[in-house]
Short mmCIF file of C-alpha atoms in Angstrom, two decimals:
data_model
loop_
_atom_site.label_atom_id
_atom_site.label_comp_id
_atom_site.label_asym_id
_atom_site.label_seq_id
_atom_site.Cartn_x
_atom_site.Cartn_y
_atom_site.Cartn_z
CA MET A 1 -12.52 18.34 5.44
CA PRO A 2 -9.86 17.51 2.78
CA ARG A 3 -7.49 20.29 3.78
CA THR A 4 -3.94 20.26 5.11
CA SER A 5 -3.97 20.85 8.85
CA TRP A 6 -1.16 21.22 11.38
CA GLN A 7 -2.87 18.66 13.63
CA LEU A 8 -2.74 15.98 10.95
CA CYS A 9 0.84 16.91 10.11
CA LEU A 10 1.81 16.51 13.76
CA LEU A 11 0.12 13.12 13.92
CA ALA A 12 1.88 12.13 10.69
CA ILE A 13 5.24 12.90 12.33
CA ILE A 14 4.33 10.92 15.45
CA GLY A 15 3.01 8.01 13.42
CA GLY A 16 6.06 8.18 11.16
CA LEU A 17 8.37 7.99 14.17
CA ILE A 18 6.59 4.95 15.59
CA SER A 19 6.56 3.25 12.18
CA ALA A 20 10.23 4.01 11.51
CA PHE A 21 11.40 2.67 14.87
CA LEU A 22 9.42 -0.53 14.30
CA ILE A 23 11.03 -0.89 10.84
CA VAL A 24 14.48 -0.31 12.36
CA LEU A 25 13.77 -3.05 14.89
CA PHE A 26 12.56 -5.31 12.06
CA ILE A 27 15.63 -4.72 9.87
CA GLY A 28 17.97 -4.95 12.86
CA ALA A 29 16.58 -8.37 13.76
CA ILE A 30 17.08 -9.63 10.19
CA ASN A 31 20.64 -8.30 9.99
CA THR A 32 21.53 -9.81 13.37
CA ILE A 33 20.28 -13.27 12.39
CA GLN A 34 22.01 -13.14 9.00
CA ARG A 35 25.32 -12.08 10.54
CA LEU A 36 25.08 -15.03 12.94
CA LEU A 37 24.49 -17.45 10.06
CA LEU A 38 26.41 -15.87 7.18
CA VAL A 39 29.72 -14.12 6.58
CA ASP A 40 27.87 -11.00 5.39
CA LEU A 41 24.31 -9.90 4.60
CA ASP A 42 22.68 -12.03 1.86
CA HIS A 43 25.99 -13.89 1.39
CA TYR A 44 24.50 -17.40 1.15
CA THR A 45 27.55 -18.81 -0.65
CA SER A 46 29.25 -18.84 2.74
CA LEU A 47 26.95 -21.70 3.77
CA SER A 48 27.60 -25.32 2.87
CA GLU A 49 25.39 -26.94 0.22
CA LEU A 50 23.47 -28.91 2.83
CA SER A 51 22.92 -25.80 4.97
CA ARG A 52 21.59 -23.87 1.96
CA PHE A 53 19.16 -26.70 1.28
CA LEU A 54 17.94 -27.03 4.88
CA LEU A 55 17.76 -23.34 5.86
CA PRO A 56 14.62 -22.43 3.82
CA ILE A 57 12.88 -25.65 4.90
CA PHE A 58 13.56 -24.82 8.54
CA GLY A 59 12.38 -21.27 7.87
CA ALA A 60 9.12 -22.58 6.38
CA MET A 61 8.52 -24.62 9.54
CA MET A 62 9.10 -21.54 11.68
CA LEU A 63 6.65 -19.58 9.53
CA LEU A 64 4.04 -22.27 10.08
CA VAL A 65 4.52 -22.06 13.84
CA ILE A 66 4.01 -18.27 13.73
CA ALA A 67 0.93 -18.68 11.50
CA TRP A 68 -0.49 -21.32 13.87
CA ILE A 69 -0.01 -19.03 16.88
CA THR A 70 -1.63 -16.00 15.24
CA GLY A 71 -4.29 -18.01 13.41
CA TYR A 72 -4.16 -19.23 9.82
CA LYS A 73 -6.83 -16.78 8.70
CA TYR A 74 -4.50 -13.90 9.61
CA VAL A 75 -1.71 -14.85 7.20
CA ARG A 76 -2.61 -12.19 4.62
CA THR A 77 0.16 -9.61 4.65
CA GLY A 78 2.09 -7.25 2.41
CA ILE A 79 1.28 -4.47 -0.05
CA PRO A 80 -1.82 -6.01 -1.72
CA PHE A 81 -3.39 -6.56 1.71
CA VAL A 82 -2.68 -2.92 2.67
CA LEU A 83 -4.29 -1.73 -0.58
CA HIS A 84 -7.35 -3.80 0.30
CA ARG A 85 -7.57 -2.50 3.86
CA LEU A 86 -7.22 1.11 2.73
CA LYS A 87 -10.41 0.67 0.71
CA VAL A 88 -12.52 -1.42 3.07
CA ALA A 89 -11.30 -0.22 6.49
CA TYR A 90 -9.55 3.14 5.88
CA GLY A 91 -6.17 1.55 6.52
CA VAL A 92 -6.90 -0.05 9.91
CA ILE A 93 -5.18 -3.46 9.90
CA PRO A 94 -5.91 -6.35 12.33
CA LEU A 95 -3.26 -6.80 15.00
CA ARG A 96 -2.74 -10.52 14.33
CA ASN A 97 -1.95 -9.89 10.67
CA THR A 98 0.65 -7.36 11.78
CA ILE A 99 2.23 -9.77 14.28
CA ASN A 100 2.37 -12.40 11.55
CA GLN A 101 4.00 -9.90 9.21
CA PHE A 102 6.62 -8.75 11.73
CA PHE A 103 7.89 -12.13 12.90
CA GLY A 104 7.11 -13.96 9.67
CA GLY A 105 8.95 -11.33 7.64
CA ILE A 106 12.02 -11.65 9.87
CA VAL A 107 12.08 -15.43 9.45
CA ALA A 108 11.45 -15.30 5.68
CA LEU A 109 14.15 -12.72 5.00
CA ALA A 110 16.68 -14.37 7.29
CA SER A 111 16.20 -17.88 5.88
CA GLY A 112 16.97 -17.15 2.24
CA PHE A 113 13.55 -16.81 0.62
CA SER A 114 13.52 -14.52 -2.42
CA VAL A 115 11.29 -11.85 -0.88
CA GLY A 116 11.83 -8.18 -0.06
CA LYS A 117 11.69 -6.17 3.12
CA GLU A 118 9.55 -3.37 1.61
CA GLY A 119 6.36 -5.49 1.81
CA PRO A 120 6.64 -5.87 5.59
CA ALA A 121 7.73 -2.19 5.82
CA VAL A 122 4.55 -1.05 4.06
CA HIS A 123 2.37 -3.34 6.17
CA LEU A 124 3.99 -2.41 9.49
CA GLY A 125 4.00 1.32 8.72
CA ALA A 126 0.34 1.32 7.70
CA ALA A 127 -0.61 -0.73 10.76
CA CYS A 128 1.19 1.59 13.22
CA SER A 129 -0.21 4.85 11.91
CA GLY A 130 -3.65 3.38 11.21
CA TYR A 131 -3.77 2.08 14.79
CA LEU A 132 -2.82 5.54 16.06
CA GLY A 133 -5.70 7.13 14.15
CA SER A 134 -8.11 4.47 15.34
CA LYS A 135 -7.15 4.81 19.02
CA LEU A 136 -7.46 8.60 18.84
CA ASN A 137 -10.98 8.12 17.41
CA LEU A 138 -10.11 10.23 14.37
CA PRO A 139 -12.49 10.54 11.42
CA SER A 140 -12.03 7.70 8.96
CA ASN A 141 -10.71 9.91 6.17
CA ALA A 142 -8.00 11.23 8.52
CA THR A 143 -7.14 7.67 9.60
CA ARG A 144 -6.70 6.70 5.94
CA THR A 145 -4.30 9.59 5.41
CA LEU A 146 -2.37 8.62 8.54
CA SER A 147 -2.12 5.04 7.32
CA ALA A 148 -0.65 6.30 4.04
CA CYS A 149 1.82 8.38 6.08
CA GLY A 150 2.90 5.22 7.87
CA VAL A 151 3.54 3.54 4.52
CA ALA A 152 5.74 6.46 3.44
CA ALA A 153 7.66 6.35 6.71
CA GLY A 154 8.12 2.59 6.39
CA ILE A 155 9.46 2.77 2.82
CA ALA A 156 11.74 5.70 3.66
CA ALA A 157 13.04 3.91 6.77
CA CYS A 158 13.56 0.71 4.79
CA PHE A 159 15.60 2.19 1.91
CA ASN A 160 16.49 5.74 3.07
CA THR A 161 14.65 7.11 0.01
CA PRO A 162 12.16 9.77 1.18
CA ILE A 163 11.28 11.16 -2.27
CA ALA A 164 10.67 7.72 -3.78
CA ALA A 165 8.61 6.82 -0.68
CA VAL A 166 6.27 9.78 -1.21
CA ILE A 167 5.81 9.03 -4.92
CA PHE A 168 5.36 5.30 -4.21
CA VAL A 169 2.52 6.07 -1.80
CA MET A 170 0.82 8.41 -4.27
CA GLU A 171 1.35 6.24 -7.36
CA VAL A 172 1.01 2.70 -6.00
CA ILE A 173 -0.76 2.79 -2.63
CA LEU A 174 -3.28 5.65 -2.85
CA ARG A 175 -3.23 5.80 -6.67
CA GLU A 176 -4.12 9.49 -6.55
CA TYR A 177 -2.36 12.82 -6.04
CA LYS A 178 -4.08 15.08 -3.53
CA VAL A 179 -2.44 18.18 -2.06
CA HIS A 180 -4.05 17.82 1.37
CA MET A 181 -2.36 14.41 1.74
CA PHE A 182 0.97 15.36 0.23
CA ILE A 183 2.38 17.43 3.13
CA PRO A 184 1.72 14.93 5.97
CA ILE A 185 2.96 12.04 3.79
CA MET A 186 6.12 14.00 2.97
CA LEU A 187 6.73 14.79 6.65
CA ALA A 188 6.32 11.12 7.59
CA ALA A 189 8.80 10.11 4.86
CA ILE A 190 11.34 12.66 6.13
CA VAL A 191 11.01 11.29 9.66
CA GLY A 192 11.44 7.72 8.42
CA SER A 193 14.58 8.60 6.48
CA MET A 194 16.05 10.54 9.43
CA VAL A 195 15.54 7.60 11.78
CA THR A 196 17.25 5.24 9.33
CA SER A 197 20.15 7.61 8.78
CA THR A 198 20.62 8.00 12.51
CA VAL A 199 20.60 4.26 13.25
CA PHE A 200 22.21 2.71 10.15
CA GLY A 201 24.12 5.67 8.72
CA PRO A 202 23.34 8.01 5.79
CA ALA A 203 24.48 5.67 2.98
CA HIS A 204 22.02 4.49 0.31
CA GLU A 205 21.68 0.79 -0.46
CA PHE A 206 23.25 0.77 -3.95
CA GLU A 207 25.86 3.51 -3.69
CA PHE A 208 28.54 0.94 -4.59
CA PHE A 209 27.46 1.16 -8.26
CA SER A 210 29.93 3.01 -10.48
CA ASN A 211 28.98 6.47 -11.71
CA ILE A 212 26.95 6.17 -14.87
CA ALA A 213 28.94 6.37 -18.12
CA LEU A 214 26.32 5.60 -20.77
CA ASP A 215 26.64 7.64 -23.96
CA TYR A 216 24.12 8.40 -26.72
CA GLU A 217 25.52 5.55 -28.79
CA HIS A 218 24.33 3.12 -26.11
CA TYR A 219 20.74 4.45 -26.06
CA PRO A 220 19.48 2.04 -28.76
CA TRP A 221 20.60 -0.80 -26.49
CA VAL A 222 18.82 0.92 -23.60
CA VAL A 223 15.59 0.88 -25.65
CA VAL A 224 16.12 -2.80 -26.49
CA LEU A 225 16.68 -3.51 -22.80
CA GLY A 226 13.46 -1.65 -21.94
CA ALA A 227 11.39 -3.62 -24.46
CA THR A 228 12.90 -6.89 -23.20
CA LEU A 229 12.14 -5.95 -19.60
CA GLY A 230 8.54 -5.13 -20.54
CA ALA A 231 8.11 -8.61 -22.02
CA LEU A 232 9.85 -10.23 -19.05
CA ALA A 233 7.67 -8.30 -16.59
CA SER A 234 4.54 -9.49 -18.37
CA ILE A 235 5.69 -13.12 -18.23
CA PHE A 236 6.72 -12.74 -14.59
CA ASN A 237 3.38 -11.22 -13.54
CA ARG A 238 1.30 -13.77 -15.41
CA TYR A 239 3.13 -16.79 -14.02
CA LEU A 240 2.95 -15.37 -10.50
CA VAL A 241 -0.80 -14.77 -10.72
CA GLU A 242 -1.33 -18.18 -12.29
CA LEU A 243 0.51 -19.83 -9.40
CA LEU A 244 -1.59 -17.85 -6.92
CA ARG A 245 -4.73 -19.08 -8.67
CA LYS A 246 -3.68 -22.72 -8.66
CA VAL A 247 -2.57 -22.92 -5.03
CA GLN A 248 -5.27 -20.82 -3.37
CA HIS A 249 -7.17 -23.94 -2.26
CA ILE A 250 -4.07 -25.76 -0.99
CA HIS A 251 -3.57 -25.65 2.78
CA ILE A 252 -0.94 -23.22 4.05
CA VAL A 253 1.16 -26.03 5.58
CA LYS A 254 1.70 -27.65 2.20
CA ARG A 255 2.29 -24.32 0.48
CA PHE A 256 4.98 -23.14 2.90
CA LEU A 257 6.77 -26.51 2.89
CA ILE A 258 6.75 -26.62 -0.93
CA ALA A 259 8.17 -23.06 -1.00
CA GLY A 260 10.92 -24.07 1.44
CA LEU A 261 11.76 -27.20 -0.54
CA ILE A 262 11.97 -25.42 -3.92
CA THR A 263 14.04 -22.60 -2.43
CA GLY A 264 16.36 -25.15 -0.84
CA ILE A 265 16.83 -27.10 -4.09
CA ILE A 266 17.55 -24.03 -6.24
CA GLY A 267 19.66 -22.47 -3.50
CA PHE A 268 21.70 -25.68 -3.33
CA ALA A 269 22.66 -25.25 -7.01
CA ILE A 270 22.59 -21.44 -7.45
CA PRO A 271 23.12 -19.76 -4.06
CA HIS A 272 23.22 -16.24 -5.55
CA ALA A 273 19.51 -16.55 -6.35
CA MET A 274 18.65 -16.75 -2.63
CA GLY A 275 17.80 -13.71 -0.55
CA THR A 276 16.46 -10.34 -1.58
CA ASP A 277 18.74 -8.69 -4.15
CA LEU A 278 22.24 -8.06 -2.78
CA SER A 279 23.48 -11.61 -3.40
CA ALA A 280 22.51 -11.52 -7.10
CA ILE A 281 23.80 -7.97 -7.59
CA ASN A 282 27.14 -8.73 -5.93
CA TYR A 283 27.56 -11.70 -8.26
CA ILE A 284 26.87 -9.76 -11.47
CA MET A 285 29.30 -7.03 -10.42
CA GLY A 286 32.12 -9.57 -10.47
CA ASN A 287 34.43 -9.36 -13.49
CA ASP A 288 34.29 -13.12 -14.13
CA SER A 289 30.50 -13.30 -14.63
CA HIS A 290 29.69 -15.30 -17.79
CA VAL A 291 26.57 -14.58 -19.84
CA LEU A 292 25.25 -18.15 -19.59
CA MET A 293 25.69 -18.09 -15.82
CA LEU A 294 23.84 -14.77 -15.71
CA VAL A 295 20.96 -16.25 -17.71
CA ALA A 296 20.81 -19.20 -15.30
CA LEU A 297 20.80 -16.78 -12.37
CA LEU A 298 18.02 -14.75 -14.00
CA ILE A 299 15.83 -17.83 -14.46
CA ALA A 300 16.56 -19.07 -10.95
CA LYS A 301 15.82 -15.67 -9.37
CA CYS A 302 12.51 -15.39 -11.23
CA ALA A 303 11.55 -18.94 -10.22
CA LEU A 304 12.40 -18.40 -6.54
CA THR A 305 10.52 -15.10 -6.37
CA ILE A 306 7.41 -16.46 -8.09
CA THR A 307 7.50 -19.50 -5.81
CA ALA A 308 7.90 -17.54 -2.58
CA ILE A 309 5.32 -14.84 -3.31
CA GLY A 310 2.90 -17.19 -5.05
CA LEU A 311 2.91 -19.68 -2.17
CA GLY A 312 2.31 -16.96 0.42
CA ILE A 313 5.69 -16.40 2.11
CA PRO A 314 5.30 -13.14 4.11
CA GLY A 315 7.62 -10.77 2.28
CA GLY A 316 7.68 -8.11 -0.41
CA ILE A 317 8.27 -8.30 -4.12
CA ILE A 318 10.12 -5.04 -4.88
CA GLY A 319 13.51 -6.16 -3.54
CA PRO A 320 13.59 -9.32 -5.68
CA ILE A 321 12.40 -7.52 -8.82
CA LEU A 322 15.23 -5.02 -8.39
CA GLY A 323 17.60 -8.00 -8.33
CA ILE A 324 15.93 -9.57 -11.38
CA GLY A 325 16.14 -6.29 -13.26
CA ALA A 326 19.81 -5.91 -12.41
CA VAL A 327 20.60 -9.41 -13.67
CA ALA A 328 18.59 -8.79 -16.86
CA GLY A 329 20.56 -5.59 -17.42
CA ALA A 330 23.84 -7.43 -16.94
CA VAL A 331 22.75 -10.06 -19.48
CA THR A 332 22.05 -7.26 -21.98
CA ALA A 333 25.49 -5.79 -21.34
CA GLY A 334 26.98 -9.19 -22.08
CA VAL A 335 25.00 -9.62 -25.28
CA MET A 336 26.07 -6.14 -26.45
CA GLY A 337 29.74 -7.03 -26.38
CA VAL A 338 30.63 -3.34 -26.26
CA ASP A 339 34.16 -3.10 -24.89
CA GLY A 340 33.72 -6.60 -23.57
CA LEU A 341 31.75 -7.45 -20.46
CA ASN A 342 33.47 -4.86 -18.32
CA ASN A 343 32.42 -3.81 -14.86
CA GLN A 344 31.38 -0.30 -15.91
CA MET A 345 28.97 -1.48 -18.61
CA THR A 346 27.55 -4.13 -16.29
CA SER A 347 27.00 -1.53 -13.58
CA ASP A 348 25.24 0.90 -15.93
CA PHE A 349 22.92 -1.66 -17.49
CA ALA A 350 22.19 -3.28 -14.13
CA LEU A 351 20.88 0.08 -12.88
CA MET A 352 18.83 0.51 -16.07
CA GLY A 353 17.45 -3.00 -15.62
CA MET A 354 16.38 -2.27 -12.06
CA ALA A 355 14.49 0.86 -13.15
CA GLY A 356 12.82 -0.72 -16.18
CA PHE A 357 11.75 -3.98 -14.55
CA MET A 358 10.36 -2.30 -11.43
CA ALA A 359 8.40 0.19 -13.56
CA ALA A 360 6.90 -2.48 -15.81
CA THR A 361 6.12 -4.97 -13.02
CA LEU A 362 4.44 -2.44 -10.73
CA ASN A 363 3.17 -0.12 -13.49
CA ALA A 364 4.75 2.70 -11.49
CA PRO A 365 7.21 4.58 -13.74
CA LEU A 366 7.80 7.63 -11.57
CA ALA A 367 8.28 5.64 -8.37
CA ALA A 368 10.76 3.35 -10.17
CA LEU A 369 12.72 6.30 -11.56
CA LEU A 370 13.08 8.05 -8.23
CA ALA A 371 13.79 4.82 -6.36
CA VAL A 372 16.77 3.98 -8.57
CA VAL A 373 18.04 7.59 -8.49
CA GLU A 374 17.94 7.69 -4.70
CA LEU A 375 19.20 4.14 -4.14
CA SER A 376 22.24 4.73 -6.36
CA ASN A 377 22.61 8.39 -5.29
CA GLN A 378 23.21 9.38 -8.93
CA LEU A 379 21.37 12.13 -10.78
CA ASP A 380 23.12 11.33 -14.06
CA ILE A 381 21.03 8.21 -14.57
CA ILE A 382 17.77 10.16 -14.95
CA VAL A 383 17.76 10.49 -18.76
CA PRO A 384 18.72 6.88 -19.65
CA ALA A 385 16.48 5.59 -16.84
CA MET A 386 13.55 7.56 -18.25
CA LEU A 387 14.26 6.02 -21.64
CA VAL A 388 14.37 2.43 -20.39
CA ILE A 389 11.27 2.99 -18.22
CA SER A 390 9.33 4.45 -21.15
CA ALA A 391 10.26 1.52 -23.39
CA SER A 392 9.48 -1.11 -20.74
CA CYS A 393 6.12 0.37 -19.72
CA LEU A 394 5.01 0.89 -23.34
CA CYS A 395 5.99 -2.64 -24.34
CA SER A 396 4.48 -4.17 -21.21
CA GLY A 397 1.20 -2.28 -21.38
CA GLN A 398 0.61 -1.93 -25.12
CA PHE A 399 1.82 -5.25 -26.48
CA PHE A 400 1.28 -7.58 -23.52
CA ARG A 401 -1.63 -5.87 -21.73
CA ASN A 402 0.27 -6.12 -18.48
CA ARG A 403 -0.98 -4.44 -15.29
CA SER A 404 0.48 -3.78 -11.86
CA ILE A 405 1.25 -7.05 -10.13
CA PHE A 406 -0.54 -5.79 -7.01
CA ILE A 407 -3.75 -5.10 -8.93
CA MET A 408 -3.52 -8.48 -10.65
CA GLN A 409 -3.12 -10.18 -7.26
CA LEU A 410 -6.13 -8.36 -5.81
CA ASN A 411 -8.30 -9.15 -8.81
CA MET A 412 -7.38 -12.83 -8.69
CA GLN A 413 -8.04 -13.03 -4.93
CA LYS A 414 -11.29 -11.04 -5.35
CA LEU A 415 -10.22 -8.46 -2.76
CA ALA A 416 -11.69 -4.96 -3.09
CA TYR A 417 -9.17 -2.23 -3.85
CA ARG A 418 -11.18 0.47 -5.60
CA LYS A 419 -14.57 2.12 -5.36
CA PRO A 420 -16.76 4.10 -7.75
CA PRO A 421 -15.57 7.69 -8.43
CA LEU A 422 -18.62 9.08 -6.65
CA GLU A 423 -17.82 7.13 -3.50
CA ASP A 424 -14.12 8.01 -3.73
CA SER A 425 -15.06 11.69 -3.76
CA LEU A 426 -17.36 11.35 -0.77
CA HIS A 427 -14.73 9.39 1.20
CA ARG A 428 -12.53 12.48 1.36
CA ILE A 429 -14.96 14.43 3.59
CA GLY A 430 -15.82 13.41 7.12
CA VAL A 431 -19.34 13.90 8.41
CA LEU A 432 -17.98 16.21 11.11
CA GLY A 433 -16.95 18.65 8.38
CA ALA A 434 -20.37 18.70 6.71
CA MET A 435 -22.99 18.25 9.45
CA LYS A 436 -25.44 20.89 10.65
CA THR A 437 -25.30 21.44 14.39
CA ASN A 438 -28.33 23.71 14.82
CA ILE A 439 -30.57 20.85 15.91
CA SER A 440 -33.34 20.47 18.45
CA VAL A 441 -34.24 17.04 19.78
CA PHE A 442 -37.70 16.72 21.30
CA ASP A 443 -40.03 14.03 22.52
CA ALA A 444 -43.07 13.15 20.43
CA GLN A 445 -45.34 14.42 23.21
CA LEU A 446 -43.81 17.92 23.15
CA ALA A 447 -46.41 20.64 22.97
CA ASP A 448 -47.04 22.41 19.67
CA LYS A 449 -46.05 25.73 21.26
CA ALA A 450 -42.49 24.51 21.92
CA ILE A 451 -42.22 23.25 18.34
CA GLU A 452 -43.24 26.69 17.06
CA THR A 453 -40.41 28.21 19.11
CA MET A 454 -37.91 25.82 17.51
CA ILE A 455 -39.23 26.69 14.07
CA GLU A 456 -38.61 30.36 14.75
CA GLN A 457 -35.00 29.50 15.72
CA ASP A 458 -34.61 27.76 12.33
CA ASP A 459 -33.38 24.54 13.95
CA PHE A 460 -33.46 21.05 12.46
CA LEU A 461 -36.25 19.33 14.39
CA ILE A 462 -35.44 15.75 15.47
CA MET A 463 -38.25 13.86 17.15
CA TYR A 464 -37.76 10.80 19.38
CA LYS A 465 -40.60 8.30 19.12
CA ASP A 466 -40.82 4.59 19.98
CA GLY A 467 -37.03 4.22 20.23
CA GLU A 468 -36.39 5.81 16.82
CA TYR A 469 -35.39 9.28 15.67
CA TYR A 470 -37.25 11.19 12.97
CA TRP A 471 -36.47 14.42 11.16
CA ASN A 472 -39.37 16.76 10.73
CA GLU A 473 -38.56 18.55 7.50
CA ILE A 474 -40.29 21.93 7.37
CA THR A 475 -41.86 22.84 4.02
CA GLY A 476 -43.49 26.08 2.96
CA ASN A 477 -42.28 29.69 3.24
CA GLN A 478 -43.27 32.77 5.18
CA HIS A 479 -46.35 33.30 2.97
CA GLN A 480 -47.53 29.72 3.31
CA THR A 481 -48.56 27.52 6.17
CA LYS A 482 -45.54 25.62 7.42
CA ARG A 483 -45.90 21.85 7.15
CA PHE A 484 -43.87 18.87 8.33
CA ARG A 485 -42.57 15.99 6.25
CA GLN A 486 -41.29 13.23 8.49
CA HIS A 487 -38.21 11.12 7.65
CA LYS A 488 -36.84 8.27 9.71
CA LEU A 489 -33.18 8.95 10.55
CA THR A 490 -30.29 6.51 10.24
CA ALA A 491 -27.47 6.70 12.80
CA ILE A 492 -23.97 7.51 11.49
CA SER A 493 -20.84 7.57 13.64
CA SER A 494 -18.87 10.81 13.88
CA LYS A 495 -15.88 8.86 12.48
CA ASP A 496 -17.68 8.12 9.21
CA THR A 497 -17.44 9.97 5.91
CA LEU A 498 -20.03 11.37 3.51
CA ALA A 499 -19.90 8.05 1.64
CA GLU A 500 -21.59 6.22 4.53
CA ALA A 501 -24.13 9.04 4.83
CA TYR A 502 -24.85 8.89 1.10
CA TRP A 503 -25.50 5.14 1.06
CA ALA A 504 -27.84 5.50 4.04
CA VAL A 505 -30.17 7.92 2.18
CA ASN A 506 -29.43 7.05 -1.45
CA GLU A 507 -32.31 4.60 -1.90
CA GLN A 508 -34.97 7.09 -0.74
CA ARG A 509 -33.22 10.06 -2.43
CA CYS A 510 -34.43 12.22 0.43
CA GLY A 511 -34.30 12.52 4.20
CA ALA A 512 -31.22 12.73 6.41
CA VAL A 513 -28.89 10.93 8.79
CA TYR A 514 -28.03 11.93 12.33
CA ILE A 515 -24.45 11.98 13.60
CA TYR A 516 -23.64 10.60 17.02
CA ASP A 517 -20.47 10.68 19.11
CA LYS A 518 -19.57 7.35 20.80
CA LEU A 519 -23.15 6.56 21.89
CA PRO A 520 -26.13 6.49 19.50
CA ASP A 521 -28.16 8.77 21.75
CA ASN A 522 -25.44 11.45 21.86
CA ILE A 523 -26.57 13.33 18.75
CA VAL A 524 -24.17 16.04 17.58
CA GLY A 525 -25.48 16.94 14.14
CA ILE A 526 -27.47 16.08 11.03
CA ILE A 527 -26.70 15.74 7.32
CA THR A 528 -29.49 15.90 4.76
CA PHE A 529 -29.63 14.28 1.35
CA GLU A 530 -29.85 17.73 -0.21
CA GLN A 531 -26.46 18.65 1.30
CA ILE A 532 -24.84 15.58 -0.27
CA ARG A 533 -26.61 16.23 -3.56
CA SER A 534 -25.37 19.81 -3.54
CA TYR A 535 -21.78 18.62 -3.05
CA LEU A 536 -22.00 16.10 -5.87
CA LEU A 537 -23.52 18.60 -8.31
CA GLU A 538 -21.78 21.84 -7.31
CA GLY A 539 -18.67 20.68 -5.43
CA LYS A 540 -19.57 22.43 -2.20
CA ILE A 541 -21.42 21.63 1.02
CA SER A 542 -24.56 23.74 1.38
#
């Protein structure tokens, strides 16, 4: 039943621990490779021009080897794929996709592609916790909740932002707020953040930003920045989806090699556009950053991100869009000319740009707000960040009809990510929480006297005949002769939800399904159409 339980909370903690340790291993591998190749993390300017050109091409070749080993049909990874699997498989993700995501994500992030680590974190977290629920033979609705817990743990372990992780799961992944899910998801996020803090230290990723110093006189510029970011997010999303549409029939070998070549060419000329976000942000924080150079960096960063994600490189999009937003904010600070292009103004507007661009691109205002607050470890940015987010989301949605990039990707790829409201409601209740267990199973040859005894016990009579099971519905009351109405029963696993039971009896609008545990002949209960109808009309199981 959709209620908070200590058992599910305990499993959320266990799943969160497993997910967090896998994310730590993932991030540790990336950091180790980058420190071997670069002076510091995401510091691609330390490489020679030729090395910057060749590194992404070599990375693309490595990605193709990994894809060949796991199988080309298992290359789907990242947040859109998790959204799809949550709807069609309750969050259970194939192992080969997960292997591809783990090793492919390491290679992509270490070789300079403009992708983020949060995409792999979401995928790996969902896979770990979903696998745990599947192996424990949990009901499907509980497995879905556990998978969402793994996502929260993965995000929290990736960025050390537990609050933003919880809101991200509710707003972007599940796209619903339900109290019975909130506690286990929150516990998983806490565990993920604790593991990260223990291994990598308690610092947040963007604590190096100066304390916010925006005044009311700057708020009109904040609104202008928000509107600009909304327009930019719309352009960014549309070009990305258009690229996805045009290359979907091109073989993966060509796509990866083209991505490596374009990344190498742009990285050769503008090395700060390579990597996730730190390289671009470190550049804009320099006092000698010129507006024209910032515009060039903004265009290059957008081009590299659209190329990498659009051509299928296994990485996330949130890290790069934070970098794009920061650069866009710095450009606005330069255009303002308030007190010159000083470091303080650049820092403030870079943070505002990160919040506004993430909110408009993902259509997730609350997740963007809390992410930037936690990443910068500054509460003072809440009011101006809310202003820039409001402006960017309004402009993006109202004037450009923009939607979440994840939803646009799923629509273009024709992958299911939502179901009718009726089915969504039924998915929240497992058949184990609704079935009737007062059943009597008898052979068709059973004497009438034994049947009368079962009737007196008020049991549900299930008859076995010719390899099939039938429910003998009793009609009539104590003043009438009792009669039987026979319905053929459909088998439903004990892991299923009311949605599967509903679709089994919906066409006849009557009858029932029987629930079995592990083997079809091990009948443990029955659910009638009238029970489901009662829930849909009255909100309770009769």
